[in-house]
Short mmCIF file of C-alpha atoms and ligand atoms in Angstrom, two decimals:
data_model
loop_
_atom_site.label_atom_id
_atom_site.label_comp_id
_atom_site.label_asym_id
_atom_site.label_seq_id
_atom_site.Cartn_x
_atom_site.Cartn_y
_atom_site.Cartn_z
CA MET A 1 -0.06 -0.19 0.06
CA PHE A 2 1.25 3.54 -0.94
CA ASP A 3 2.29 5.42 2.17
CA ARG A 4 0.94 8.95 2.24
CA SER A 5 1.67 9.50 5.85
CA ILE A 6 3.64 12.44 6.93
CA LYS A 7 7.36 11.99 6.25
CA ILE A 8 10.10 14.52 7.60
CA ALA A 9 13.33 14.58 5.44
CA PRO A 10 15.99 16.68 7.24
CA SER A 11 18.31 18.43 4.60
CA ILE A 12 21.95 17.63 5.44
CA LEU A 13 22.85 21.07 3.98
CA SER A 14 22.20 22.29 7.31
CA ALA A 15 24.45 19.49 9.12
CA ASP A 16 28.14 19.84 10.25
CA PHE A 17 29.90 19.03 6.91
CA ALA A 18 32.90 17.71 8.82
CA ASP A 19 30.75 15.17 10.69
CA PHE A 20 28.21 13.69 8.32
CA GLY A 21 28.38 10.36 9.76
CA ARG A 22 27.33 11.28 13.27
CA GLU A 23 25.03 14.09 12.09
CA ILE A 24 22.89 11.40 10.03
CA GLN A 25 23.01 8.95 12.86
CA ALA A 26 21.66 11.73 15.24
CA ILE A 27 18.62 12.87 13.00
CA GLU A 28 17.74 9.00 12.30
CA THR A 29 17.97 8.26 15.94
CA GLN A 30 15.84 11.31 16.61
CA GLY A 31 13.26 10.13 14.46
CA CYS A 32 13.49 11.60 10.73
CA ASP A 33 11.92 9.38 7.93
CA TRP A 34 14.21 10.16 5.09
CA VAL A 35 17.64 11.85 4.74
CA HIS A 36 17.47 14.60 1.98
CA VAL A 37 20.88 15.28 0.08
CA ASP A 38 21.20 18.55 -1.84
CA VAL A 39 23.54 18.31 -4.75
CA MET A 40 24.54 21.69 -6.24
CA ASP A 41 26.81 22.48 -9.28
CA GLY A 42 27.58 26.22 -9.01
CA HIS A 43 25.94 26.51 -12.49
CA PHE A 44 22.29 25.38 -12.29
CA VAL A 45 22.24 26.99 -8.78
CA PRO A 46 24.86 29.58 -7.26
CA ASN A 47 26.35 27.17 -4.84
CA LEU A 48 28.37 23.96 -4.73
CA THR A 49 27.94 21.14 -2.43
CA PHE A 50 29.00 17.57 -3.13
CA GLY A 51 29.53 14.83 -5.71
CA PRO A 52 28.97 11.02 -5.97
CA PRO A 53 31.97 10.10 -3.89
CA LEU A 54 30.68 11.95 -0.97
CA VAL A 55 27.05 10.81 -1.34
CA LYS A 56 28.55 7.24 -1.39
CA ALA A 57 30.55 7.71 1.82
CA ILE A 58 27.55 9.18 3.76
CA ARG A 59 25.32 6.36 2.26
CA LYS A 60 26.87 3.94 4.75
CA HIS A 61 25.44 5.96 7.70
CA VAL A 62 21.70 6.09 6.20
CA THR A 63 19.45 3.33 7.42
CA THR A 64 16.26 5.13 6.32
CA PHE A 65 15.97 6.18 2.97
CA MET A 66 18.30 8.55 0.94
CA ASP A 67 16.80 11.03 -1.41
CA VAL A 68 19.18 12.90 -3.67
CA HIS A 69 18.02 16.15 -4.93
CA LEU A 70 20.01 16.95 -8.05
CA MET A 71 20.27 20.74 -8.66
CA ILE A 72 22.77 20.36 -11.51
CA ALA A 73 22.81 20.83 -15.26
CA PRO A 74 23.24 18.78 -17.19
CA VAL A 75 21.73 16.02 -15.23
CA ASP A 76 22.05 12.81 -17.35
CA PRO A 77 25.78 12.39 -17.39
CA PHE A 78 25.55 12.01 -13.50
CA ILE A 79 22.60 9.77 -12.89
CA GLU A 80 24.58 6.53 -12.94
CA ALA A 81 27.17 7.79 -10.44
CA PHE A 82 24.43 8.86 -7.99
CA ALA A 83 22.55 5.62 -8.40
CA GLU A 84 25.73 3.74 -7.85
CA ALA A 85 26.59 5.98 -4.81
CA GLY A 86 23.38 4.40 -3.25
CA ALA A 87 20.67 7.02 -3.79
CA ASP A 88 17.06 5.42 -3.02
CA LEU A 89 15.49 8.16 -4.92
CA ILE A 90 16.89 10.75 -7.42
CA SER A 91 15.16 13.79 -8.34
CA ALA A 92 15.75 16.27 -11.30
CA HIS A 93 14.56 19.62 -12.04
CA VAL A 94 12.31 20.18 -14.85
CA GLU A 95 14.24 23.41 -15.48
CA ALA A 96 17.59 21.68 -15.99
CA GLY A 97 17.44 21.03 -19.45
CA PRO A 98 15.08 20.33 -22.59
CA HIS A 99 14.67 16.60 -21.88
CA ILE A 100 13.10 15.79 -18.62
CA HIS A 101 11.36 12.78 -20.05
CA ARG A 102 14.63 11.40 -21.11
CA THR A 103 16.25 12.16 -17.66
CA LEU A 104 13.37 10.38 -15.79
CA GLN A 105 13.62 7.31 -17.96
CA ALA A 106 17.33 7.29 -17.28
CA ILE A 107 16.60 7.44 -13.47
CA ARG A 108 14.11 4.56 -13.53
CA ALA A 109 16.44 2.54 -15.76
CA GLN A 110 19.07 2.61 -12.88
CA GLY A 111 16.47 0.86 -10.52
CA VAL A 112 16.07 3.91 -8.24
CA LYS A 113 12.92 5.85 -7.61
CA SER A 114 12.39 9.03 -9.47
CA GLY A 115 11.24 12.44 -8.75
CA VAL A 116 10.57 15.80 -10.63
CA VAL A 117 11.32 18.96 -9.17
CA LEU A 118 9.61 22.35 -9.86
CA ASN A 119 11.28 25.87 -9.20
CA PRO A 120 8.94 28.60 -7.65
CA GLY A 121 8.60 30.13 -11.01
CA THR A 122 7.60 26.97 -12.94
CA PRO A 123 3.91 26.27 -13.22
CA ALA A 124 2.33 22.94 -12.20
CA GLU A 125 1.42 22.15 -15.86
CA ALA A 126 4.86 21.85 -16.81
CA ILE A 127 5.04 18.20 -15.28
CA ALA A 128 1.66 17.03 -16.58
CA ASP A 129 3.11 14.85 -19.02
CA VAL A 130 5.54 13.07 -17.02
CA LEU A 131 3.58 12.21 -14.12
CA ASP A 132 3.45 8.50 -14.95
CA MET A 133 7.27 8.41 -14.88
CA VAL A 134 7.71 9.71 -11.34
CA ASP A 135 7.45 8.54 -7.69
CA LEU A 136 7.60 11.92 -6.18
CA VAL A 137 6.93 15.60 -7.25
CA LEU A 138 9.00 18.12 -5.41
CA VAL A 139 7.61 21.45 -5.28
CA MET A 140 10.30 24.19 -4.33
CA THR A 141 9.13 26.74 -1.96
CA VAL A 142 12.46 28.71 -2.09
CA ASN A 143 14.70 29.32 -5.18
CA PRO A 144 17.31 26.53 -4.85
CA GLY A 145 20.70 27.12 -3.76
CA PHE A 146 20.76 27.83 -0.02
CA GLY A 147 19.37 26.83 3.21
CA GLY A 148 17.46 29.29 5.50
CA GLN A 149 15.56 31.24 3.10
CA LYS A 150 12.01 32.54 3.47
CA PHE A 151 9.08 30.31 2.16
CA ILE A 152 7.42 31.39 -0.99
CA GLN A 153 3.84 31.18 -0.56
CA SER A 154 2.74 30.47 -4.13
CA GLY A 155 3.91 26.91 -3.49
CA VAL A 156 0.77 26.13 -1.56
CA GLU A 157 -1.54 26.84 -4.46
CA LYS A 158 0.70 24.92 -6.94
CA THR A 159 0.75 21.88 -4.42
CA ARG A 160 -2.92 21.97 -4.25
CA LYS A 161 -3.08 21.73 -8.11
CA ILE A 162 -0.44 19.03 -8.29
CA ARG A 163 -2.24 16.88 -5.76
CA GLN A 164 -5.42 17.17 -8.06
CA MET A 165 -3.45 16.28 -11.17
CA ILE A 166 -1.98 13.03 -9.39
CA GLY A 167 -5.28 11.75 -8.44
CA ASP A 168 -5.07 8.25 -7.17
CA ARG A 169 -1.50 7.66 -8.57
CA PRO A 170 1.26 6.36 -6.04
CA ILE A 171 3.22 9.69 -6.08
CA HIS A 172 4.59 11.58 -3.03
CA ILE A 173 4.50 15.23 -3.01
CA GLN A 174 7.49 16.72 -1.34
CA ILE A 175 8.07 20.31 -0.25
CA ASP A 176 11.44 21.98 0.10
CA GLY A 177 12.43 25.42 1.42
CA GLY A 178 11.45 27.49 4.31
CA ILE A 179 9.48 24.75 6.21
CA THR A 180 9.02 25.35 9.70
CA PRO A 181 5.94 24.26 12.21
CA GLU A 182 4.47 27.48 10.86
CA THR A 183 4.64 26.81 7.19
CA ALA A 184 4.29 22.85 7.24
CA PRO A 185 0.44 22.81 7.89
CA LEU A 186 -0.10 25.15 4.82
CA VAL A 187 1.53 22.71 2.33
CA VAL A 188 0.02 19.54 4.14
CA GLU A 189 -3.38 20.88 4.01
CA ALA A 190 -2.75 21.49 0.22
CA GLY A 191 -1.74 17.85 -0.28
CA ALA A 192 2.01 17.26 0.62
CA ASP A 193 3.36 14.36 2.47
CA CYS A 194 6.89 14.67 2.50
CA LEU A 195 8.64 17.74 3.98
CA VAL A 196 12.17 18.76 3.69
CA ALA A 197 13.56 20.77 6.41
CA GLY A 198 17.28 21.96 6.94
CA SER A 199 17.54 24.93 9.18
CA ALA A 200 14.42 24.17 11.04
CA VAL A 201 15.71 20.62 12.08
CA PHE A 202 19.30 21.39 12.86
CA LYS A 203 18.98 24.94 14.56
CA GLY A 204 19.93 24.82 18.16
CA GLY A 205 21.34 21.17 18.17
CA SER A 206 24.57 19.45 17.46
CA VAL A 207 25.74 15.72 17.70
CA GLU A 208 26.68 16.48 21.21
CA ASN A 209 23.01 17.83 21.81
CA PRO A 210 21.01 15.75 19.40
CA SER A 211 17.77 15.65 21.39
CA VAL A 212 17.04 19.23 20.11
CA TYR A 213 16.91 17.68 16.56
CA GLY A 214 14.36 15.28 18.11
CA GLU A 215 12.27 18.20 19.32
CA ASN A 216 12.69 20.17 16.14
CA ILE A 217 11.48 17.05 14.06
CA ARG A 218 8.47 16.44 16.52
CA ALA A 219 7.30 20.08 16.23
CA ILE A 220 7.39 20.02 12.48
CA ARG A 221 5.71 16.51 12.50
CA SER A 222 2.87 17.35 14.96
CA ALA A 223 2.06 20.69 13.06
CA ALA A 224 1.78 18.67 9.75
CA GLU A 225 -0.22 15.89 11.45
CA ALA A 226 -2.78 18.32 13.00
CA ALA A 227 -3.20 19.95 9.53
CA ARG A 228 -3.50 16.61 7.81
CA GLN A 229 -6.42 15.46 10.31
CA ALA A 230 -8.20 18.87 9.91
CA ALA A 231 -8.09 18.74 6.20
C1 DX5 B 1 17.66 24.47 -1.03
C2 DX5 B 1 17.63 23.15 -0.76
C3 DX5 B 1 17.06 22.82 0.40
C4 DX5 B 1 17.56 23.39 1.62
C5 DX5 B 1 16.22 23.66 2.53
O1 DX5 B 1 18.25 24.65 -2.39
O2 DX5 B 1 17.12 22.34 -1.86
O3 DX5 B 1 16.79 21.42 0.74
O4 DX5 B 1 18.53 22.87 2.20
O5 DX5 B 1 16.79 24.46 3.73
P1 DX5 B 1 15.69 25.24 4.71
O6 DX5 B 1 14.86 24.09 5.25
O7 DX5 B 1 16.60 25.80 5.65
O8 DX5 B 1 14.96 26.13 3.79
ZN1 ZN B 2 16.77 20.13 -1.48
#
C-alpha cells in the first residue's frame, strides 16, 4: 500500500559538513523518516555542495531512505554515478534541460525511484506529461541554492493543483524550502506528504546535543499531522 503518511526529511545541507556520519545517525535516532541530500553544481544554482564520492561515503550511515535532490545541469551524465553511490530516489529539475522525459527514464533505468522538481517560477502544468514516470513531485518553496531562505507562498496553491493532477496515482508530494512548524500545515493541507527541512531541524542542536533535533522534528511533524487531520 502506498504510504501517504507525513514524512520528515532533514536536509543535511544544514548539518556539520565535517561530521556527516554522526549527524545522520543523530537525525535518524531522533526520528526522521528520510535523509535529503542537496547536490549543487555552481551552475544550475549559485552554490556548490557535493558529488557522488561523498554521497557514497555518507550512504553507509543512512539506515532509512536517502533522497538525492540534484540541482545540476546537465543531469543525465551523472545519474548512474549517483545511483551507484546508493541513492534510493533521485530527483531532477524540470528546468535543468530540454529533456526531462529522457532524464526520468534514465533514473528509473538505474532501478532507483524518480522525482521531478519544480522551481517557484515554474507552473504545475510543466510536469503534466511526466507524472506516470515519477514516484515523487518536489515543489520548491524557495529558489534553490541555499538553506535558511523564506518560504514562498505560491507553492501552496501549486501543491493543491499538483495533488489534483496526481489523483489516485502512487506519487509523493515533497516540499523543500522554508519549512517550519508554521509553514508545514499550509502545504500539508494542500496535499503534501513529505517535508524537507534544513535549518528548522538542525537549529539549536548538535551531535553532542541531538535531542534538540528530535524536538525540532517532532514540532514539524505534529504541526503537519494536525493539519492533515483537519483537512
Ligand atoms: C535549497 C535546498 C533545500 C534546503 C532547505 O536549495 O534544496 O533542501 O537545504 O533548507 P531550509 O529548510 O533551511 O529552507
Ligand atoms: Zn533540497
